[in-house]
Short mmCIF file of C-alpha atoms in Angstrom, two decimals:
data_model
loop_
_atom_site.label_atom_id
_atom_site.label_comp_id
_atom_site.label_asym_id
_atom_site.label_seq_id
_atom_site.Cartn_x
_atom_site.Cartn_y
_atom_site.Cartn_z
CA UNK A 1 181.05 93.78 150.80
CA UNK A 2 183.39 93.37 147.82
CA UNK A 3 181.34 90.39 146.63
CA UNK A 4 178.12 92.44 146.75
CA UNK A 5 179.77 95.24 144.81
CA UNK A 6 181.02 92.79 142.25
CA UNK A 7 177.55 91.29 141.75
CA UNK A 8 176.09 94.79 141.41
CA UNK A 9 178.73 95.63 138.85
CA UNK A 10 177.90 92.51 136.81
CA UNK A 11 174.16 93.21 136.89
CA UNK A 12 174.59 96.83 135.72
CA UNK A 13 175.05 97.28 131.89
CA UNK A 14 178.33 98.79 130.88
CA UNK A 15 178.48 101.72 128.43
CA UNK A 16 179.62 99.35 125.68
CA UNK A 17 176.76 96.92 126.34
CA UNK A 18 174.24 99.76 126.32
CA UNK A 19 175.57 101.05 123.01
CA UNK A 20 175.43 97.55 121.55
CA UNK A 21 171.84 97.12 122.71
CA UNK A 22 170.85 100.49 121.26
CA UNK A 23 172.49 99.57 117.95
CA UNK A 24 170.58 96.26 117.83
CA UNK A 25 167.28 98.07 118.44
CA UNK A 26 168.05 100.57 115.69
CA UNK A 27 168.95 97.77 113.29
CA UNK A 28 165.80 95.91 114.26
CA UNK A 29 163.66 98.96 113.54
CA UNK A 30 165.45 99.53 110.24
CA UNK A 31 164.98 95.87 109.31
CA UNK A 32 161.30 96.08 110.24
CA UNK A 33 160.85 99.19 108.06
CA UNK A 34 162.63 97.52 105.15
CA UNK A 35 160.50 94.42 105.62
CA UNK A 36 157.32 96.49 105.54
CA UNK A 37 158.50 98.25 102.37
CA UNK A 38 159.20 94.87 100.81
CA UNK A 39 155.81 93.58 101.84
CA UNK A 40 154.11 96.47 100.05
CA UNK A 41 155.79 95.40 96.81
CA UNK A 42 155.22 91.69 97.13
CA UNK A 43 152.37 89.29 96.50
CA UNK A 44 151.26 87.18 99.47
CA UNK A 45 151.00 83.53 98.55
CA UNK A 46 149.58 80.89 100.90
CA UNK A 47 151.65 77.81 100.42
CA UNK A 48 148.92 75.44 101.56
CA UNK A 49 146.37 76.78 99.05
CA UNK A 50 148.87 77.83 96.34
CA UNK A 51 146.80 80.95 95.63
CA UNK A 52 147.66 84.62 95.50
CA UNK A 53 145.62 86.44 98.12
CA UNK A 54 146.02 90.05 97.06
CA UNK A 55 146.90 90.05 93.34
CA UNK A 56 145.18 92.50 90.94
CA UNK A 57 144.38 89.57 88.65
CA UNK A 58 143.87 85.89 89.41
CA UNK A 59 147.28 84.29 89.70
CA UNK A 60 148.43 81.01 91.16
CA UNK A 61 152.06 80.56 92.11
CA UNK A 62 153.29 76.98 91.98
CA UNK A 63 156.45 75.36 93.32
CA UNK A 64 157.59 78.34 95.35
CA UNK A 65 160.09 77.81 98.11
CA UNK A 66 162.55 79.89 100.06
CA UNK A 67 165.37 78.26 98.14
CA UNK A 68 163.82 78.24 94.68
CA UNK A 69 163.62 81.50 92.72
CA UNK A 70 162.02 80.00 89.60
CA UNK A 71 158.23 79.91 89.74
CA UNK A 72 155.31 79.37 87.42
CA UNK A 73 152.37 81.75 87.53
CA UNK A 74 148.97 80.78 86.19
CA UNK A 75 147.31 83.85 84.69
CA UNK A 76 143.57 84.50 84.44
CA UNK A 77 142.20 82.50 81.54
CA UNK A 78 144.41 79.48 82.08
CA UNK A 79 147.70 80.72 80.67
CA UNK A 80 150.86 80.21 82.68
CA UNK A 81 154.24 81.85 82.53
CA UNK A 82 157.62 81.25 84.14
CA UNK A 83 159.19 83.93 86.27
CA UNK A 84 162.95 83.63 86.41
CA UNK A 85 163.78 86.78 88.38
CA UNK A 86 161.74 86.38 91.52
CA UNK A 87 162.71 87.51 95.00
CA UNK A 88 161.32 84.96 97.46
CA UNK A 89 161.22 85.53 101.21
CA UNK A 90 159.74 83.29 103.91
CA UNK A 91 157.49 85.18 106.31
CA UNK A 92 158.45 84.36 109.93
CA UNK A 93 155.05 83.03 110.93
CA UNK A 94 154.48 79.48 112.12
CA UNK A 95 150.72 79.83 111.81
CA UNK A 96 150.16 81.00 108.24
CA UNK A 97 153.28 79.53 106.61
CA UNK A 98 153.34 82.36 104.06
CA UNK A 99 155.84 82.88 101.25
CA UNK A 100 156.34 86.32 99.74
CA UNK A 101 157.27 86.42 96.05
CA UNK A 102 158.05 89.74 94.37
CA UNK A 103 157.04 89.30 90.71
CA UNK A 104 159.48 91.07 88.39
CA UNK A 105 158.26 92.59 85.12
CA UNK A 106 159.61 90.81 82.04
CA UNK A 107 159.87 93.28 79.14
CA UNK A 108 159.00 92.28 75.59
CA UNK A 109 161.64 92.36 72.90
CA UNK A 110 160.05 95.47 71.42
CA UNK A 111 160.19 97.18 74.80
CA UNK A 112 163.82 96.16 75.22
CA UNK A 113 164.64 97.64 71.81
CA UNK A 114 162.95 100.90 72.78
CA UNK A 115 160.17 100.62 70.21
CA UNK A 116 157.39 101.37 72.67
CA UNK A 117 158.78 104.85 73.17
CA UNK A 118 158.28 105.79 69.52
CA UNK A 119 155.40 108.17 68.89
CA UNK A 120 153.04 108.10 65.92
CA UNK A 121 150.25 110.38 64.63
CA UNK A 122 147.52 107.99 65.79
CA UNK A 123 149.03 107.51 69.26
CA UNK A 124 148.76 103.73 68.98
CA UNK A 125 149.57 101.39 71.86
CA UNK A 126 151.41 98.94 69.60
CA UNK A 127 155.14 99.26 69.02
CA UNK A 128 154.69 98.09 65.43
CA UNK A 129 151.79 98.78 63.07
CA UNK A 130 151.11 98.49 59.37
CA UNK A 131 147.93 99.19 57.39
CA UNK A 132 147.81 98.32 53.70
CA UNK A 133 145.14 98.53 51.02
CA UNK A 134 144.94 94.89 49.96
CA UNK A 135 143.86 95.66 46.40
CA UNK A 136 146.33 98.43 45.56
CA UNK A 137 149.17 97.57 48.01
CA UNK A 138 149.14 101.21 49.09
CA UNK A 139 150.59 101.71 52.56
CA UNK A 140 148.12 103.82 54.50
CA UNK A 141 149.95 103.78 57.83
CA UNK A 142 153.21 102.35 59.12
CA UNK A 143 155.17 102.33 62.37
CA UNK A 144 158.40 100.36 62.82
CA UNK A 145 157.14 97.98 60.11
CA UNK A 146 160.62 96.59 59.40
CA UNK A 147 161.31 95.55 63.00
CA UNK A 148 161.74 91.78 63.41
CA UNK A 149 160.04 90.59 66.61
CA UNK A 150 158.56 87.43 68.15
CA UNK A 151 155.07 86.85 66.74
CA UNK A 152 153.54 84.44 69.28
CA UNK A 153 150.38 82.71 68.02
CA UNK A 154 150.34 84.63 64.74
CA UNK A 155 152.51 81.62 63.88
CA UNK A 156 149.34 79.52 63.69
CA UNK A 157 148.29 81.34 60.53
CA UNK A 158 151.27 79.80 58.72
CA UNK A 159 150.49 76.46 60.40
CA UNK A 160 147.00 76.62 58.95
CA UNK A 161 148.28 77.67 55.54
CA UNK A 162 150.68 74.71 55.28
CA UNK A 163 147.95 72.26 56.30
CA UNK A 164 145.39 73.80 53.95
CA UNK A 165 147.75 73.77 50.95
CA UNK A 166 148.70 70.13 51.59
CA UNK A 167 145.17 68.99 50.77
CA UNK A 168 145.05 66.62 53.76
CA UNK A 169 141.85 64.87 54.80
CA UNK A 170 140.11 67.22 57.24
CA UNK A 171 137.98 64.35 58.54
CA UNK A 172 140.97 62.27 59.62
CA UNK A 173 140.97 61.81 63.40
CA UNK A 174 143.91 63.11 65.43
CA UNK A 175 144.60 62.29 69.09
CA UNK A 176 146.31 64.64 71.53
CA UNK A 177 149.39 62.98 73.08
CA UNK A 178 151.95 63.88 75.70
CA UNK A 179 154.15 65.27 72.93
CA UNK A 180 151.63 68.11 72.47
CA UNK A 181 151.99 69.38 76.05
CA UNK A 182 153.63 72.79 76.22
CA UNK A 183 157.08 72.51 77.78
CA UNK A 184 158.17 75.99 76.66
CA UNK A 185 155.79 78.21 78.62
CA UNK A 186 153.95 75.63 80.69
CA UNK A 187 150.60 76.83 79.35
CA UNK A 188 147.50 74.81 80.05
CA UNK A 189 144.99 73.38 77.59
CA UNK A 190 141.41 72.17 77.77
CA UNK A 191 142.30 69.38 75.36
CA UNK A 192 143.45 66.59 77.67
CA UNK A 193 145.87 63.93 76.52
CA UNK A 194 143.80 61.29 74.77
CA UNK A 195 141.29 63.73 73.27
CA UNK A 196 140.50 62.78 69.68
CA UNK A 197 139.17 65.29 67.15
CA UNK A 198 139.19 65.58 63.38
CA UNK A 199 141.97 67.49 61.65
CA UNK A 200 139.39 70.11 60.69
CA UNK A 201 138.37 70.58 64.33
CA UNK A 202 141.99 70.90 65.39
CA UNK A 203 142.44 73.58 62.71
CA UNK A 204 139.30 75.32 63.92
CA UNK A 205 140.45 75.53 67.53
CA UNK A 206 144.00 76.55 66.57
CA UNK A 207 142.92 79.43 64.35
CA UNK A 208 139.84 80.62 66.25
CA UNK A 209 140.87 80.13 69.90
CA UNK A 210 144.64 79.81 69.51
CA UNK A 211 144.62 76.28 70.99
CA UNK A 212 148.28 75.35 71.36
CA UNK A 213 147.91 71.57 71.66
CA UNK A 214 145.68 71.53 68.59
CA UNK A 215 148.26 73.48 66.58
CA UNK A 216 151.11 71.25 67.75
CA UNK A 217 149.12 68.11 66.91
CA UNK A 218 148.59 69.43 63.37
CA UNK A 219 152.34 69.67 62.90
CA UNK A 220 153.16 66.43 64.70
CA UNK A 221 150.75 64.35 62.60
CA UNK A 222 151.75 65.92 59.30
CA UNK A 223 153.22 63.38 56.81
CA UNK A 224 156.94 63.28 57.60
CA UNK A 225 156.51 64.47 61.17
CA UNK A 226 157.01 67.73 63.06
CA UNK A 227 160.49 68.47 61.72
CA UNK A 228 159.26 68.20 58.15
CA UNK A 229 156.28 70.39 58.96
CA UNK A 230 158.48 73.18 60.36
CA UNK A 231 160.74 72.91 57.30
CA UNK A 232 157.70 73.42 55.09
CA UNK A 233 156.61 76.43 57.16
CA UNK A 234 159.95 78.10 56.48
CA UNK A 235 159.93 77.00 52.87
CA UNK A 236 156.49 78.55 52.39
CA UNK A 237 157.69 81.80 53.97
CA UNK A 238 160.68 81.91 51.64
CA UNK A 239 158.50 81.22 48.61
CA UNK A 240 156.24 84.12 49.57
CA UNK A 241 159.24 86.45 49.91
CA UNK A 242 158.99 86.68 53.70
CA UNK A 243 162.73 87.25 54.19
CA UNK A 244 162.40 88.44 57.81
CA UNK A 245 160.50 85.36 58.97
CA UNK A 246 161.66 82.27 60.83
CA UNK A 247 159.72 79.41 62.42
CA UNK A 248 160.98 76.75 64.84
CA UNK A 249 157.63 75.19 65.86
CA UNK A 250 153.94 75.47 64.86
CA UNK A 251 152.32 77.10 67.94
CA UNK A 252 154.15 80.38 68.52
CA UNK A 253 155.05 79.55 72.11
CA UNK A 254 158.73 79.89 71.22
CA UNK A 255 160.06 83.45 71.01
CA UNK A 256 162.31 82.25 68.19
CA UNK A 257 159.32 82.36 65.86
CA UNK A 258 159.88 85.85 64.48
CA UNK A 259 158.75 88.09 61.65
CA UNK A 260 158.16 91.69 60.58
CA UNK A 261 154.92 93.56 59.96
CA UNK A 262 155.70 93.62 56.23
CA UNK A 263 156.08 89.85 56.09
CA UNK A 264 152.95 89.30 58.15
CA UNK A 265 150.93 91.52 55.81
CA UNK A 266 152.05 89.24 52.97
CA UNK A 267 151.01 86.17 54.96
CA UNK A 268 147.57 87.62 55.71
CA UNK A 269 147.01 88.46 52.06
CA UNK A 270 147.89 84.92 50.94
CA UNK A 271 145.97 83.22 53.76
CA UNK A 272 142.89 85.27 52.89
CA UNK A 273 142.79 83.50 49.54
CA UNK A 274 142.10 80.18 51.33
CA UNK A 275 138.36 79.95 52.14
CA UNK A 276 138.95 77.46 54.97
CA UNK A 277 141.29 79.86 56.75
CA UNK A 278 138.83 82.73 56.37
CA UNK A 279 135.98 80.63 57.71
CA UNK A 280 137.75 79.04 60.68
CA UNK A 281 139.63 82.13 61.88
CA UNK A 282 136.50 84.32 61.93
CA UNK A 283 134.16 81.78 63.53
CA UNK A 284 132.61 83.39 66.66
CA UNK A 285 132.58 80.13 68.62
CA UNK A 286 132.64 76.34 68.45
CA UNK A 287 131.47 73.47 70.64
CA UNK A 288 133.54 70.31 70.98
CA UNK A 289 131.53 67.22 71.89
CA UNK A 290 133.68 64.89 73.99
CA UNK A 291 130.87 62.47 74.81
CA UNK A 292 130.60 62.92 78.57
CA UNK A 293 131.01 66.69 78.30
CA UNK A 294 130.97 69.54 75.80
CA UNK A 295 133.63 72.24 75.60
CA UNK A 296 132.64 75.66 74.30
CA UNK A 297 135.36 77.75 72.67
CA UNK A 298 135.14 81.44 71.76
CA UNK A 299 137.10 83.49 69.27
CA UNK A 300 140.15 85.09 70.85
CA UNK A 301 139.39 88.31 68.92
CA UNK A 302 136.44 90.13 70.49
CA UNK A 303 136.04 92.34 67.39
CA UNK A 304 134.59 89.32 65.57
CA UNK A 305 131.28 89.81 67.38
CA UNK A 306 131.30 93.59 66.92
CA UNK A 307 128.71 94.62 64.27
CA UNK A 308 130.83 97.63 63.32
CA UNK A 309 133.45 95.29 61.85
CA UNK A 310 133.50 93.24 58.64
CA UNK A 311 136.47 90.93 59.24
CA UNK A 312 137.53 88.47 56.56
CA UNK A 313 140.47 86.83 58.39
CA UNK A 314 142.17 87.35 61.73
CA UNK A 315 144.65 85.95 64.25
CA UNK A 316 145.70 87.05 67.71
CA UNK A 317 148.84 86.20 69.64
CA UNK A 318 150.56 86.67 72.97
CA UNK A 319 153.68 85.62 74.82
CA UNK A 320 155.62 87.92 77.14
CA UNK A 321 158.46 88.36 74.62
CA UNK A 322 156.04 89.38 71.84
CA UNK A 323 153.48 91.43 73.74
CA UNK A 324 149.91 91.46 72.42
CA UNK A 325 149.70 90.91 68.66
CA UNK A 326 146.92 91.05 66.05
CA UNK A 327 146.61 90.65 62.28
CA UNK A 328 143.39 91.14 60.34
CA UNK A 329 141.89 91.50 56.90
CA UNK A 330 138.85 93.74 57.16
CA UNK A 331 136.60 95.88 55.01
CA UNK A 332 136.68 99.51 56.18
CA UNK A 333 134.95 102.40 54.41
CA UNK A 334 134.62 100.30 51.27
CA UNK A 335 138.33 99.35 51.22
CA UNK A 336 139.84 95.91 51.78
CA UNK A 337 142.53 96.52 54.37
CA UNK A 338 145.25 94.43 55.98
CA UNK A 339 146.19 95.46 59.52
CA UNK A 340 149.16 94.31 61.57
CA UNK A 341 149.76 95.26 65.20
CA UNK A 342 152.72 93.90 67.17
CA UNK A 343 154.00 94.30 70.73
CA UNK A 344 151.05 96.04 72.32
CA UNK A 345 150.86 96.26 76.12
CA UNK A 346 147.55 95.45 77.80
CA UNK A 347 144.87 92.89 76.97
CA UNK A 348 142.61 95.24 74.99
CA UNK A 349 145.19 97.69 73.63
CA UNK A 350 145.61 95.95 70.26
CA UNK A 351 141.83 96.00 69.76
CA UNK A 352 141.79 99.69 70.65
CA UNK A 353 144.48 100.28 68.04
CA UNK A 354 142.40 98.50 65.42
CA UNK A 355 139.37 100.59 66.34
CA UNK A 356 141.39 103.79 66.09
CA UNK A 357 142.76 102.85 62.68
CA UNK A 358 139.27 102.01 61.45
CA UNK A 359 137.89 105.38 62.54
CA UNK A 360 140.92 107.15 61.08
CA UNK A 361 140.36 105.51 57.68
CA UNK A 362 136.69 106.41 57.83
CA UNK A 363 137.63 110.05 58.49
CA UNK A 364 139.93 110.03 55.46
CA UNK A 365 137.06 108.85 53.27
CA UNK A 366 134.55 111.22 54.85
CA UNK A 367 132.34 108.47 56.28
CA UNK A 368 132.56 109.52 59.93
CA UNK A 369 133.38 112.45 62.21
CA UNK A 370 136.97 113.39 63.14
CA UNK A 371 138.59 111.50 66.02
CA UNK A 372 139.21 112.90 69.46
CA UNK A 373 141.35 110.60 71.59
CA UNK A 374 141.15 112.77 74.69
CA UNK A 375 137.53 113.69 75.23
CA UNK A 376 136.84 116.68 77.55
CA UNK A 377 135.10 115.76 80.77
CA UNK A 378 131.68 117.14 81.78
#
């Protein structure tokens, strides 16, 4: 009888055990809710295919593991970027073997400095803008034009200027080597190691399509080597009075390549005087014959093919620290203008800023109707 009672007592949960069980259920539900909230903020990545399944743009996450919080993401168009602040969680599923990586926004330097919060009469997207009449040096519009920021591939304009002024043989053949591979951002290139092109073709691709390996090869093969080339880039900047400018390499992949809108306007004005830089930077496209295949490159500036524009020289640029950048020399309403836009967010925002400035200048000269940024619907 006592034994039966004892067994019954053991099989019946005590008050403490019941409370513990209830607590575990509550924690489980809370954990499940938190997990669902996390899932809504994360990107699902199949480890076997190394592809993002539900990203708003095409992205491929490489080398992701539950222990590693440093990943590389391949953006649409072939560019890659490193994400240092990534929360990685392994989904408890033996079938799909899924890793969840929450991609953290990396602000540009201009955003960090608070420049993107500054308003301007034209409501531009760019943190920094400068518009100058090239012939009179009159400043038509300025916004944070003294700010010193990373300039990304705008660097290549100085690369081209140094090469052009050196009078080197543009027909000399240059071969892409392992030294030209990007180890700063991990960006990809269509120019494989071993590709051989003329110096002129390398210049063409660097200025027109912002080809990083081509730009690096131009500096690497310069008489005296890469270090001498970078020294000459800085020397040229100093000679031109570009006191806010510093270069550490010829591509712009390093965020240590920095300048101000004022300095860049000076660079554009000087570069415009070199016919080869005008011609190559404004070329709509170019085909590279590699024997077994042909690569077609397009201009990185879509305004080049726009009939409303008369562009004499241009260069685009982008790295996360610099945002979207653009410099141009263009004829607007009969005036030769130099435009500089730095740290713009969004792929087309810098082009939109250029369009808005063009229409604004046309309004000032009476060649078009007044602007209306916010058009009424219906």
